[in-house]
Structure formats: C-alpha cells, structure tokens
Coordinates of C-alpha atoms and ligand atoms in Angstrom, one line a residue:
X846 CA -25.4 3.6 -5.3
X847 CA -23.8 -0.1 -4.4
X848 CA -20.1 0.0 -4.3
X849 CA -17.4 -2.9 -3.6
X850 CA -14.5 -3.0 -1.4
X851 CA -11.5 -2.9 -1.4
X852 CA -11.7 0.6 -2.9
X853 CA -8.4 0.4 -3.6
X854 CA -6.9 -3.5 -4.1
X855 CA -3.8 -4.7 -3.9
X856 CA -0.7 -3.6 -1.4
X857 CA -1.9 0.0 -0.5
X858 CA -1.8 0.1 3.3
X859 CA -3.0 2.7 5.9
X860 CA -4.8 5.5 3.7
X861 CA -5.1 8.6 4.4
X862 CA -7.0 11.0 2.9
X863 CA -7.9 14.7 2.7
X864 CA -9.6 17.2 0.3
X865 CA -9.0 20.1 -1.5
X866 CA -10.8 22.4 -4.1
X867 CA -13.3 19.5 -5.6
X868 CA -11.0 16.5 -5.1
X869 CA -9.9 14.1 -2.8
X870 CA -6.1 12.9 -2.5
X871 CA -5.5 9.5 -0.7
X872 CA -1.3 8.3 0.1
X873 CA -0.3 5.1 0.9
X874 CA 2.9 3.7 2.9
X875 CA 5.3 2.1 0.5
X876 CA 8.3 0.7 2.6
X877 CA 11.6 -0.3 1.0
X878 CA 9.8 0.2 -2.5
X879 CA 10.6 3.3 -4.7
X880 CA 9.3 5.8 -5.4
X881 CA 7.8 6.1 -2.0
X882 CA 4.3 7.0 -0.6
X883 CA 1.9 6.6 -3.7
X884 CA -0.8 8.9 -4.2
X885 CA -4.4 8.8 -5.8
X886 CA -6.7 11.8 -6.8
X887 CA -10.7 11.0 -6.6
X888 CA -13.4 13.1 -7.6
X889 CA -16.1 11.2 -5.8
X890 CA -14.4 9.0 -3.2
X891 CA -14.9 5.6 -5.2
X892 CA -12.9 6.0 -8.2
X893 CA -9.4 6.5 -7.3
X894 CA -6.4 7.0 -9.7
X895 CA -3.0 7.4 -9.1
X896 CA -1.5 10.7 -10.0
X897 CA 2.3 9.8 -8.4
X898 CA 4.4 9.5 -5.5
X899 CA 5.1 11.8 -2.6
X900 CA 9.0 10.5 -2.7
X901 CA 10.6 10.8 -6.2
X902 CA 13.7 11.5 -5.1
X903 CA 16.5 10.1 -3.6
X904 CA 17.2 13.0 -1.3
X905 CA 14.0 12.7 0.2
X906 CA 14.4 9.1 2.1
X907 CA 16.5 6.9 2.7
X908 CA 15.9 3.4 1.5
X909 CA 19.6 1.8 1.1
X910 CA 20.0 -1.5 2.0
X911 CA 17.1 -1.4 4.2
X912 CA 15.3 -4.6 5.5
X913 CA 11.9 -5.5 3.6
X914 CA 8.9 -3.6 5.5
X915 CA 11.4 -1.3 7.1
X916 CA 11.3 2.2 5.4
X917 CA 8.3 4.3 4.9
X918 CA 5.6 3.3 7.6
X919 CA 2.3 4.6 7.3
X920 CA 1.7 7.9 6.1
X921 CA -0.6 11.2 6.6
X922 CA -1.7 14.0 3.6
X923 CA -3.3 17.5 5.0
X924 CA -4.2 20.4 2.7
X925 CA -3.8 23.7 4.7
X926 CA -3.7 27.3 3.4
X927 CA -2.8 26.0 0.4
X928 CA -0.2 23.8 1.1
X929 CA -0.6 19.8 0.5
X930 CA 1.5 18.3 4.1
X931 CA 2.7 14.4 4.0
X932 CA 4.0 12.9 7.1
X933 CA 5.4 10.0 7.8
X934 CA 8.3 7.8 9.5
X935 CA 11.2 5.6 7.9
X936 CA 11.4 3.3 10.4
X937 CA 14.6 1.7 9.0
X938 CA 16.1 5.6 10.5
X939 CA 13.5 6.0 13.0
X940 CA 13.0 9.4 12.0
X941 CA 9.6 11.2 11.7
X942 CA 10.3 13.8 8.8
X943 CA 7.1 15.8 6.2
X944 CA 7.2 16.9 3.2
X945 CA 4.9 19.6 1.3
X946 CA 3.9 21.1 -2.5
X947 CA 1.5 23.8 -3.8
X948 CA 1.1 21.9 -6.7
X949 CA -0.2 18.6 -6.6
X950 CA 1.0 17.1 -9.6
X951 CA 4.9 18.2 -8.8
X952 CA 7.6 17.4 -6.9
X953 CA 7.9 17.7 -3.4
X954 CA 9.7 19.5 -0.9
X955 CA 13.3 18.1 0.5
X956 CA 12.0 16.6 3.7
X957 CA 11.4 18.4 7.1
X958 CA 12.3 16.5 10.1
X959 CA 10.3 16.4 13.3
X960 CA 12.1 15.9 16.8
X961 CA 9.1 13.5 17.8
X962 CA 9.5 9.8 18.2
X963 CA 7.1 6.9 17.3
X964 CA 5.4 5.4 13.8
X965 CA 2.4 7.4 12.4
X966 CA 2.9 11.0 12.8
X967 CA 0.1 13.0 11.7
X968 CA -1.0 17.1 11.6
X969 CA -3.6 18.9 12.5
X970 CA -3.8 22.4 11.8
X971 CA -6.0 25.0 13.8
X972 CA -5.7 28.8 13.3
X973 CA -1.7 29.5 13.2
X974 CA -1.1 26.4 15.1
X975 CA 0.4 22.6 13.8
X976 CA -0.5 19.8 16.3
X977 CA 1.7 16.6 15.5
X978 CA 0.7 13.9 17.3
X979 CA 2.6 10.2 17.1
X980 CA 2.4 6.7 19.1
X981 CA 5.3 6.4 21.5
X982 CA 5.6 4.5 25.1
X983 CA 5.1 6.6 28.0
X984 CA 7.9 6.8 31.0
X985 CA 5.3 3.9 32.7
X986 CA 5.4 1.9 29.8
X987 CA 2.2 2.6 29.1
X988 CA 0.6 2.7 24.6
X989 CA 0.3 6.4 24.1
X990 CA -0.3 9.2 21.8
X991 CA 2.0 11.9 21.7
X992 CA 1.5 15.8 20.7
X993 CA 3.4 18.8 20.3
X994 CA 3.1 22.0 18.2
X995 CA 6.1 22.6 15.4
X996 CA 6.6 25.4 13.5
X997 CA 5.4 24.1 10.2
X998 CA 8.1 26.1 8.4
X999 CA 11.4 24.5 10.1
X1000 CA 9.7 20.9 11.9
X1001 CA 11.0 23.0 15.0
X1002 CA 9.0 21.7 18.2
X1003 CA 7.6 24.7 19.6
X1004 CA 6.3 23.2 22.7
X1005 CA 7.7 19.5 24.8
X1006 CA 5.8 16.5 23.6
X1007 CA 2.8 15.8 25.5
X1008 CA 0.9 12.3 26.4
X1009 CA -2.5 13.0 24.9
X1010 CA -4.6 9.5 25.2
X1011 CA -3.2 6.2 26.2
X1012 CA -6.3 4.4 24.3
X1013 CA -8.4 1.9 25.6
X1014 CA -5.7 -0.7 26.4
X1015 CA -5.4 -2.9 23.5
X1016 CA -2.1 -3.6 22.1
X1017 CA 0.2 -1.6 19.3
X1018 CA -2.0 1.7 19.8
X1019 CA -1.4 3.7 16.3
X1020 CA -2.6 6.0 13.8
X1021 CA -3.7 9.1 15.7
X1022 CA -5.6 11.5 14.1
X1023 CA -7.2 14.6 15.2
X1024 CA -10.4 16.4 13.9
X1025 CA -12.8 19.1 15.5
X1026 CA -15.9 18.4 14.6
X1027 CA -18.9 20.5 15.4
X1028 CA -16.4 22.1 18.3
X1029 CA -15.7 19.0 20.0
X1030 CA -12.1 17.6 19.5
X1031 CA -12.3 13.8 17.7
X1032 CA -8.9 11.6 18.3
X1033 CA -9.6 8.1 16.4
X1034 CA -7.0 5.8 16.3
X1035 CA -6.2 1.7 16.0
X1036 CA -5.4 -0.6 18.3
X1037 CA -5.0 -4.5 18.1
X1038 CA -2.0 -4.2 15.7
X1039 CA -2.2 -5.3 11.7
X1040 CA -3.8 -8.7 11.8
X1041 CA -6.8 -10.2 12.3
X1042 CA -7.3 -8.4 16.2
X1043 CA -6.8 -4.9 14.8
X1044 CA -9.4 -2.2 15.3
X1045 CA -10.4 1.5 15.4
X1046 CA -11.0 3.1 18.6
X1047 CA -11.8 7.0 18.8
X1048 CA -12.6 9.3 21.9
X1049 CA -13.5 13.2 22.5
X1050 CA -12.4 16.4 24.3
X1051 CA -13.2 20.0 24.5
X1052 CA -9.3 20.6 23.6
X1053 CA -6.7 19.0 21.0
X1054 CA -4.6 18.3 24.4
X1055 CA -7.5 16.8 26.0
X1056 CA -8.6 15.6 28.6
X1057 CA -10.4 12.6 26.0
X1058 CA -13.2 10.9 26.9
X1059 CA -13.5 7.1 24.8
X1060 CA -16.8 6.5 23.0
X1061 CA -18.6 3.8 25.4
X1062 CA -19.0 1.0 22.4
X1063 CA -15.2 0.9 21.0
X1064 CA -14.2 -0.3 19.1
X1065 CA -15.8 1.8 16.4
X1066 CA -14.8 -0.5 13.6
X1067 CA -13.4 -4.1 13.6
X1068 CA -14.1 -7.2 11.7
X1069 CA -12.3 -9.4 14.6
X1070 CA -15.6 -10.9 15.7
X1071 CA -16.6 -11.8 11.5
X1072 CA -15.4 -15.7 11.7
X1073 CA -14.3 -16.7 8.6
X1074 CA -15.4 -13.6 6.6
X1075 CA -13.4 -12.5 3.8
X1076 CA -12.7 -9.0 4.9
X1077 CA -10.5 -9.2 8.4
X1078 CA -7.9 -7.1 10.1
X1079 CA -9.7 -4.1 9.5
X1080 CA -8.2 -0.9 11.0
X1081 CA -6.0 2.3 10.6
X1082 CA -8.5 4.6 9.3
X1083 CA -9.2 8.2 8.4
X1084 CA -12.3 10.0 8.9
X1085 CA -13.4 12.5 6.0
X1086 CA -16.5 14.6 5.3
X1087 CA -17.2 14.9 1.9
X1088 CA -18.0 17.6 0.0
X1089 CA -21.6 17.0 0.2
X1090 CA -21.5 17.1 4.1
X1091 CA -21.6 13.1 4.5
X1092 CA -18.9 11.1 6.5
X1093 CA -16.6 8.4 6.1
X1094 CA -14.1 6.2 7.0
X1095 CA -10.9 5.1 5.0
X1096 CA -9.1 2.0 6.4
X1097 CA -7.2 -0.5 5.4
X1098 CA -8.3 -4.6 5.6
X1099 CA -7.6 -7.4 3.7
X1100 CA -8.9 -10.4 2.2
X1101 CA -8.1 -13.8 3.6
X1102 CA -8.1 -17.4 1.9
X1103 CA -9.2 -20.1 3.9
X1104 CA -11.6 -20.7 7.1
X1105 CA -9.8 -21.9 9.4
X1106 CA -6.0 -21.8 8.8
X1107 CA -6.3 -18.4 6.7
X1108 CA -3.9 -16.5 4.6
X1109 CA -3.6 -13.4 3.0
X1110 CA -1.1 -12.4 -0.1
X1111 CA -2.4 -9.3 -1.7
X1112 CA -1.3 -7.4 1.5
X1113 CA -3.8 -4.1 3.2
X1114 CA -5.6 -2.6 0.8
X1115 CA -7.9 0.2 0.9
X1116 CA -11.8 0.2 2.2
X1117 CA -14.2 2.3 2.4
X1118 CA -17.5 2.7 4.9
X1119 CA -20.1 5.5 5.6
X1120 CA -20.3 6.8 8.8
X1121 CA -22.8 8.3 11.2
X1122 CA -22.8 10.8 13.6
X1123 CA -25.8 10.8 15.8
X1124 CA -27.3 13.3 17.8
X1125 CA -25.6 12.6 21.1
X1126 CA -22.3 13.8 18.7
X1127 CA -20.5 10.1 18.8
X1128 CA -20.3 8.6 15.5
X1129 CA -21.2 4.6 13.8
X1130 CA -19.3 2.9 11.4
X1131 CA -21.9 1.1 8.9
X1132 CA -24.8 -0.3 10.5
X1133 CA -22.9 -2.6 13.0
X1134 CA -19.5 -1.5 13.2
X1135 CA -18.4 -4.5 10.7
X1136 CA -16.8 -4.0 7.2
X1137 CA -18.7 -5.1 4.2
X1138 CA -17.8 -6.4 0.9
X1139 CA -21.0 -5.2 -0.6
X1140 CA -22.2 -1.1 0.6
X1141 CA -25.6 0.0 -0.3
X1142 CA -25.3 4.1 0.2
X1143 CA -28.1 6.2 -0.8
X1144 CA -26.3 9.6 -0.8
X1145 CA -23.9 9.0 -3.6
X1146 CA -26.1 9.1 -6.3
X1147 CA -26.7 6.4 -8.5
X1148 CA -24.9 8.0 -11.5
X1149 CA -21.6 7.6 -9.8
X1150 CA -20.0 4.0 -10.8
X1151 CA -17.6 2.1 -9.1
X1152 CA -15.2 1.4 -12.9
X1153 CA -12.8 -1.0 -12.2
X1154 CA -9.7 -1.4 -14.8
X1155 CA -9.1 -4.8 -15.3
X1156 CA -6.2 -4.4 -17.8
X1157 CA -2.0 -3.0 -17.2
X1158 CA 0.1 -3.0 -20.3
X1159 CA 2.8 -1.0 -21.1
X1160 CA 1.1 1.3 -23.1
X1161 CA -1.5 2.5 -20.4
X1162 CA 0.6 2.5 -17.0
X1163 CA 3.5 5.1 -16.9
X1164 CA 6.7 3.5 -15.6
X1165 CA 6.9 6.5 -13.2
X1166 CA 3.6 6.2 -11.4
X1167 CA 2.1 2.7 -11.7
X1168 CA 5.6 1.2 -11.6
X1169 CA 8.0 0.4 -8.8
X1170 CA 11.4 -0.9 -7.9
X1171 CA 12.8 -2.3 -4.8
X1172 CA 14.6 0.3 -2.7
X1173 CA 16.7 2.8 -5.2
X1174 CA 17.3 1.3 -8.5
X1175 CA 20.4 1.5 -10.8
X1176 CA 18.6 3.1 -13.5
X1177 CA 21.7 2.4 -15.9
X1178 CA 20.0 -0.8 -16.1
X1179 CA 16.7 -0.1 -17.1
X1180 CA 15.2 1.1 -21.1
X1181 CA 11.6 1.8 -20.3
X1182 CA 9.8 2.5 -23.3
X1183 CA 6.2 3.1 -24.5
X1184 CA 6.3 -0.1 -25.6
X1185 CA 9.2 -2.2 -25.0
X1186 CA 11.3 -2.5 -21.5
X1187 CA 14.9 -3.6 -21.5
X1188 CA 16.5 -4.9 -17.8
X1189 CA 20.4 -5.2 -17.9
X1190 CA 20.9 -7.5 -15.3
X1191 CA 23.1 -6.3 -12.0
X1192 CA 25.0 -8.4 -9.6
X1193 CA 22.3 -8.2 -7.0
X1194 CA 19.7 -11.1 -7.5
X1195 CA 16.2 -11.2 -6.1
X1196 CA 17.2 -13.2 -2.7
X1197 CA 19.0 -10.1 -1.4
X1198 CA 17.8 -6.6 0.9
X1199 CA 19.1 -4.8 -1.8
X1200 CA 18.1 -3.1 -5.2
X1201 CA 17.8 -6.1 -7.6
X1202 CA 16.9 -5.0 -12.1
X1203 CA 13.3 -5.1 -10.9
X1204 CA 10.4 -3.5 -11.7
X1205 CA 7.0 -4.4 -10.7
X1206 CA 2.8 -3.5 -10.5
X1207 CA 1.3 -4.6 -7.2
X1208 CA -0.8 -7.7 -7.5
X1209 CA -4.2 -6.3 -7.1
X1210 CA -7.0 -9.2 -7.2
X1211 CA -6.9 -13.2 -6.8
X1212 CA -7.6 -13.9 -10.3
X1213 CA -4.9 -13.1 -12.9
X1214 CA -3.8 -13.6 -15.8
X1215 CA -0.6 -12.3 -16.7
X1216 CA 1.7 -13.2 -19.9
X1217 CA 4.6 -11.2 -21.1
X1218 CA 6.9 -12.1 -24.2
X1219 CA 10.6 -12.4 -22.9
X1220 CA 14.2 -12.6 -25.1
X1221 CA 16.4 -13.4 -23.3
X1222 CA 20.0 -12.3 -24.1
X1223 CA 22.2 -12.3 -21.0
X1224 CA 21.8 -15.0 -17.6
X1225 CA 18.2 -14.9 -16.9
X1226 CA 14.8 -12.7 -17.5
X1227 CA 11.7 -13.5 -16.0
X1228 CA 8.3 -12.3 -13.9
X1229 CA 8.5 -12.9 -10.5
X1230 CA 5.6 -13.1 -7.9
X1231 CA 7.4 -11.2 -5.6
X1232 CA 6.8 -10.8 -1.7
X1233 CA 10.2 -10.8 -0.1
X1234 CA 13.5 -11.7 -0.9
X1235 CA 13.2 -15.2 0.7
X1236 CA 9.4 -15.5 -0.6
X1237 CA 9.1 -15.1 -4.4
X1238 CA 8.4 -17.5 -7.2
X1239 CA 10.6 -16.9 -10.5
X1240 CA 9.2 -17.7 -13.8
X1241 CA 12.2 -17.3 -16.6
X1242 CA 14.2 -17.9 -19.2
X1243 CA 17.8 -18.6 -18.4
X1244 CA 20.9 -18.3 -21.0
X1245 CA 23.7 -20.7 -20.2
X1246 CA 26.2 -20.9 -23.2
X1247 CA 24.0 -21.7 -26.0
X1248 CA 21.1 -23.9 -24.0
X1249 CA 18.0 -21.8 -23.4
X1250 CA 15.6 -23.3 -20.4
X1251 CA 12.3 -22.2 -19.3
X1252 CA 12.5 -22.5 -15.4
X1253 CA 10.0 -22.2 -12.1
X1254 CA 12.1 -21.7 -9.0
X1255 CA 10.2 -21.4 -5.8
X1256 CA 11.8 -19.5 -3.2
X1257 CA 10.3 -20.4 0.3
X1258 CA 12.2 -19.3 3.1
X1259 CA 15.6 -21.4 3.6
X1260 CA 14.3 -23.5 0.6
X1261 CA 15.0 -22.2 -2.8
X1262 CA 14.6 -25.1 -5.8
X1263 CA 14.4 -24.9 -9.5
X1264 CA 11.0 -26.7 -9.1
X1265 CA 10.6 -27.3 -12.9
X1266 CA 12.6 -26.6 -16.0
X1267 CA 12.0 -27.1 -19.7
X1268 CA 14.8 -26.6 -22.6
X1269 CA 13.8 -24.2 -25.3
X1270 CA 14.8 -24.0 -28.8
X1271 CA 14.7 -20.6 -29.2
X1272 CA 15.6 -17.8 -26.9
X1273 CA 12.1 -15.9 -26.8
X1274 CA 9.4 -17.4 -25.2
X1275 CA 6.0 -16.4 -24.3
X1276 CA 5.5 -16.6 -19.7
X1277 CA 1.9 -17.0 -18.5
X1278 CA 1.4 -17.1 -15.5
X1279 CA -2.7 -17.5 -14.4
X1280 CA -3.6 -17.1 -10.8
X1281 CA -7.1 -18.3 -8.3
X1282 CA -7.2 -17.9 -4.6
X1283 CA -5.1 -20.6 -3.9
X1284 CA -2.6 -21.2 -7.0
X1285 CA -0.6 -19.7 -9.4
X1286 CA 0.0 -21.5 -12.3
X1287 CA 3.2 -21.3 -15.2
X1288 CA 2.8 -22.0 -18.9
X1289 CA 5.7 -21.7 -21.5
X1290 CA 4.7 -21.3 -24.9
X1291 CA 7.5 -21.0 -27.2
X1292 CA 7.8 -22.1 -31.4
X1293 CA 3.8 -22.4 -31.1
X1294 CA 4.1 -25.3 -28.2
X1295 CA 2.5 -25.3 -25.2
X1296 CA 4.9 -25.7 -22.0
X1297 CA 3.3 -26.5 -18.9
X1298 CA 5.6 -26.0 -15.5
X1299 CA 3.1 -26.6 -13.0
X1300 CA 2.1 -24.9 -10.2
X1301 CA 2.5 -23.2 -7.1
X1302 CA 0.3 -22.2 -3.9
X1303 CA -0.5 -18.6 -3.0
X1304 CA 0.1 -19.6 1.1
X1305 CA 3.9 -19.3 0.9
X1306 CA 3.9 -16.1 -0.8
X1307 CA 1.5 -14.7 2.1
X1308 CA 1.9 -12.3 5.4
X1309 CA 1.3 -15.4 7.3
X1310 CA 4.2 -17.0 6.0
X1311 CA 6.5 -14.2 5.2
X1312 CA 5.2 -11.8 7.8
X1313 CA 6.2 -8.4 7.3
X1314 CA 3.7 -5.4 5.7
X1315 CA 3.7 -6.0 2.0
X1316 CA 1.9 -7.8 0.0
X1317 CA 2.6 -9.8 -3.9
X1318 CA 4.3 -7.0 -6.4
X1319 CA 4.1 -9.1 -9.7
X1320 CA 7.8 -8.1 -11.1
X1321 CA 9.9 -8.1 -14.5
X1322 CA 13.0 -8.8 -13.4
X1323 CA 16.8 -9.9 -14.9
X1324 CA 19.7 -11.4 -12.7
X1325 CA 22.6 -13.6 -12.8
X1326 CA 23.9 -12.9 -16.0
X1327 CA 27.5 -11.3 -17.0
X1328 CA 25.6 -7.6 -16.7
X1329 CA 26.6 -6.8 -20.2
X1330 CA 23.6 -7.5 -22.4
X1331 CA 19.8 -6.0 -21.9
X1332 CA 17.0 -8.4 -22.2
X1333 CA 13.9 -7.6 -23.8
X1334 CA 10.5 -7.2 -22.6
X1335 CA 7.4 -7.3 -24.7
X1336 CA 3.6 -7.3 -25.0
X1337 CA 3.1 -7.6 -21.5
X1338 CA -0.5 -7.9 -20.4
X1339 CA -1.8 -8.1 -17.1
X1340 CA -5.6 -9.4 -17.2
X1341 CA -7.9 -10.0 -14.2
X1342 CA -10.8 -12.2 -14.8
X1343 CA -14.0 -12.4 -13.1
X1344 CA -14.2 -14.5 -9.9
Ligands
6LW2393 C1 1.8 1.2 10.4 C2 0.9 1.0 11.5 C3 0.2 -0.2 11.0 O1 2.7 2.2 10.5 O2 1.1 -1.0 10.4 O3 -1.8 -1.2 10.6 C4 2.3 -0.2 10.3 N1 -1.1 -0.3 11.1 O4 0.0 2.0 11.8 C5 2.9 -0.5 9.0 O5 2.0 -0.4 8.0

C-alpha cells in the first residue's frame, strides 16, 4: 500500500508507541495543555484514533501557572505483564514521575516519581528487572544517557544512576530508548535538538548497560541534508515491530512554508517510515535514511487505507478526548453539550500563562476552513488561532453596552492591535475563518451580509517566531466581560479542503 505522512497531523510531538494484544497505542507530550499526554489506539499502524489522555486528573501533574512549553515534555508508553507504563517529565517541576492502568480505556494511576534527573525518561523491562534510562549532563559536562533500575512498584532506584552512551556528539542528545533485538541490546536516540538539525542516532551492546558501539553511518534518520523539502526536523523516534514481524520507526517532523526563510505553525507531528534490519544486524531507515511525504510499502497489504477525517463538529469529537484547555480550566465556566457549548468568561484573558475560558482542537492541516455561529451575551466570544499567549489572532464578537462589533485583533509579540473591526446589528454572527499555507483569512457574516476583516499571515503564529514546542490549537474562547453571562457556541464546523 501507499501511505502519507504525517500519520498523525497537527501538534502531536515525540510519539511513542508500543503494542499490546492486536493493537498499537501511540502518546504524545502535551505541555501546559490539559488533559495531558494524549493517546491513540491503531489496529494497523496508519489509522490512528484517539481513545484519551494519560493525565485526566489534576492530581496527576502539575500544570498551574506554568510557562507555555513548560509542563509535560515528551513522553514514553510500555505494555509489560499486563500493565500499560507512561513516563514522562514536567519540566516546569523538573520531575521525572510514570503512571500505569490495566485497562486501557480508564483512568490512570496517581503518579510515581522517579529519583532520576533529565527530559525523556523511558522503560525497558527485561525479566523482573525495569531499566529507566534519561538524558542528563555528565560530571565532565559531557550529553549523556542515564540508567538505573527502579522497583516498578514504588519508582524506588534500586541501583545509582549510571552514564550509559554519551552519543555521537551532536548537540541536545535525547529520547533514549532501549530494545533487545535478536539478543543484541539497540539504544536509538536524537541528537541535533527540535529544528531543522535534529536527527536519530542509535548504537549496540551485548548488555542494557553497555559498553555501545554507534552504527558507522549515523545518523540513521534525518532530513537536515533535504533543502527546501517540506518534511524537516525529523527526529525523536520509536522503533516498533509489528505484529507481522516488520519494523518501523515513529518520529516526529514537521512541515515547513517557504524555501528559504521557512516557517512552521502546525508544530511536530507524527511520521511514520519502514525500517530494515540487514544481515550484518544494523538497521536502515527507508531507502536513504530521508523522510518521505509519499511511502510505497509492500507488506501492508493493499486493503489497508490510509482514511483521513476531514471534518470536527461538535457532534463527532468528545469534549473530553479531542478537546483541550490551556493548563487546568475552571470548569464552572464551561456548558459543553452535544450540540451547543456555552463559555462564561473569567478574568484571565488569552495574553496571560494562565487558564483563560478556552477550549480548543489542534490545527491539523494548512487548508481550513472553519466557521462557528457565535451569540454573544457578556464582553467578548470568539475563535482564536492560538499558539501562545503573546502569538494568537482573535476573531470575535465584543458586547460593549448595547454596540455589538465584529473584531480581528492580531497579537504578535509586544504588539497587540484590533487590526479590523466591523459594527453589527445583531448580537449573533456567523465567524469564518479560511486558511492556505501562508494566510488565514476572517469573514463576518451576520443579517445575511457578508463582512470581510481581512487577513493575516501564518509566519507570526509559527515556532520560528514564537519559538517554544507547540504548534496552532484553533480555540473557542470568551474574555473580558463582567463573568456573569455565558455565551453561546453553535454549529461549529471545522472543514479541511484539498490542497
Ligand atoms: C522533548 C525532546 C524534544 O522532550 O523536544 O524533539 C522536547 N525533542 O526530546 C520537547 O518536545
């Protein structure tokens, strides 16, 4: 069969995967966005939906005023005897902690810390034993990869933490993972941090301490060398045998605008490519090491299709799995119904680190349209193209005594202007917003008339500009109003179009 990447679009970064019974599970880190860690459920490695979080309550992380991208860093899901593990960091507490479930599609456990410093803790299991293994700097100041064995009923180190691998010297050395494969020992990892340098490294020992001998042609994986290719910063993956005995990797990339000065908005999503393990034991990535858009694989059979939905309403998302808010909400200010969602607003606004009435689906392809009919009752209600707090373009309808205005206010950084603004005659109105590459574009239509409020460029709203790990979360928000009223939210439709 031919399948696309991203396999997963939009802001999903540094998958991990494992299987268990005849499915696949895949997490995600989520960062100050709740509920945290979202997870999918495959039956064939292409087709991914999400089943739910990892972090559902409040008790399990910590997400109070923390700084966007700070919170829950990238993530790691093992099925052993049984037992789903996820392990991860919040980096706003610098605190490596797991949690675990027999059941899937429940909760989770209360996390379990781990005395172990470093992002990107991850498990491997062998026999009785748990090998955690994390990045950290060494006493020389040297990248390195860090491993100790915990009890995996308490978190308790059983043994000191040990330098495992310092890599092959490129900078921000993460993502460790550890597999035995055919008796040899298999620790893969990234190196050339996030952006367009990153890569995937691995080596091999007889031992899960080592000593680990680096594949000759690393990196394994990068698209670094792929001048103005879509696909770039490809890294921080997961290897996984399937269930019919092939292999794979699971990284995360994304897609850049632009040849020369490029940008990226949609954040790391999630890619898929075959691997190859030859008869010397080292493994290939694709045929040249690269990431493709396009992947012609001959053992998934051509029955299996790549099915894309191109349609979110309220009627087929679930608030509690496709949805998300911005660090713990105030769920006093929130009706979400089949049909209909209410926002109440709160006296935090969208410019602050804080928990803003906002709820919001990630942005998952360039070419959107997305319309929602708003009443607005109290201060204002509106969608918002949402990246950070000082990076997000508001679309709304504002109440100010008994004048309702249809308004675009750009948020860039230290500038924030009401860029365009339109009286109404009526209080509801129908938003559209349609988006390409490089623009998103804001129509009003309200009593049957057409409103146009212009447009605004995709750059500002991008990692380049922002920075940080995220990527657009298109949200419904309401703010600045007395916090008495709720405003209505209807018929919302989130289309995206062929290129
Ligand atoms: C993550 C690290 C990384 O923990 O970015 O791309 C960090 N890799 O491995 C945040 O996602």
């Amino acid at each position: 069969m031919k399948f696309r990447n991203p396999i997963v679009k939009g802001f999903y970064p540094d998958p991990s995967v494992c299987k268990a019974n005849d499915k696949y599970y895949l997490v995600c880190s989520s960062f100050h966005y709740y509920p945290g860690v979202p997870l999918f459920e495959s039956d064939d490695l292409v087709n991914w939906r999400q089943i739910g979080h990892c972090l559902t309550r409040q008790s399990q992380v910590y997400l109070e005023n923390i700084e966007s991208s700070g919170g829950v860093f990238a993530c790691n899901i093992r099925y052993d005897n049984g037992r789903f593990y996820m392990t991860t960091t919040n980096n706003s507490t610098q605190q490596n902690f797991y949690v675990w479930t027999d059941d899937i599609y429940g909760e989770w456990s209360e996390p379990i810390n781990v005395d172990q410093g470093g992002i990107d803790p991850s498990f491997y299991f062998e026999g009785n034993s748990t090998y955690f293994m994390s990045n950290g700097i060494d006493e020389n100041g040297r990248n390195s990869i860090f491993q100790c064995e915990i009890d995996i009923e308490t978190g308790e180190k059983l043994t000191p933490s040990r330098v495992i691998w310092h890599g092959t010297g490129g900078r921000y050395l993460e993502s460790p993972h550890l597999y035995k494969i055919n008796d040899l020992y298999y620790l893969m990892a990234a190196e050339g941090g996030t952006e367009y340098g990153h890569m995937i490294i691995y080596a091999r020992g007889d031992s899960p301490y080592g000593p680990f001998e680096a594949y000759l042609n690393n990196p394994v994986l990068t698209n670094r060398n792929l001048g103005g290719y879509e696909i770039q910063g490809v890294g921080h993956g997961e290897l996984i045998q399937d269930h019919h005995g092939n292999w794979w990797i699971f990284h995360l990339g994304f897609r850049q605008i632009g040849r020369w000065i490029m940008h990226h908005h949609l954040g790391r999503e999630v890619f898929l490519m075959p691997v190859t393990f030859h008869q010397d034991k080292w493994f290939t990535v694709g045929s040249d090491g690269t990431t493709q858009d396009e992947v012609e694989i001959m053992h998934i059979p051509n029955t299996t299709k790549q099915i894309e939905q191109t349609q979110y309403t309220f009627h087929n998302t679930k608030w509690d799995i496709d949805w998300c808010y911005l660090r713990y909400p105030d769920k006093a200010n929130y009706i979400a119904q089949e049909s209909e969602l209410k926002l109440r607003s709160s006296l935090i606004t969208l410019d602050m680190a804080n928990s803003p009435t906002f709820i919001g689906l990630r942005q998952r392809d360039f070419h959107v349209e997305i319309s929602c009919e708003i009443r607005v009752n109290d201060g204002e209600a509106g969608i918002t193209l949402y990246m950070d707090e000082n990076h997000h373009y508001d679309f709304a309808l504002r109440k100010s005594g008994n004048t309702i205005e249809a308004i675009k206010r750009l948020n860039i950084g230290d500038i924030k202007s009401i860029h365009k603004q339109s009286i109404i005659n009526s209080n509801i109105a129908t938003l559209k917003i349609t988006s390409n590459h490089e623009t998103y574009s804001f129509q009003v239509i309200s009593d049957g008339k057409v409103i146009d409020l212009g447009f605004a460029q995709t750059r500002y709203l991008s990692s380049e500009v922002a920075g940080g790990f995220t990527g657009v979360v298109i949200g419904l928000y309401a703010q600045d109003g007395t916090c008495s009223e709720f405003n209505d939210f209807n018929d919302f439709i989130c289309t995206y179009l062929d290129e």
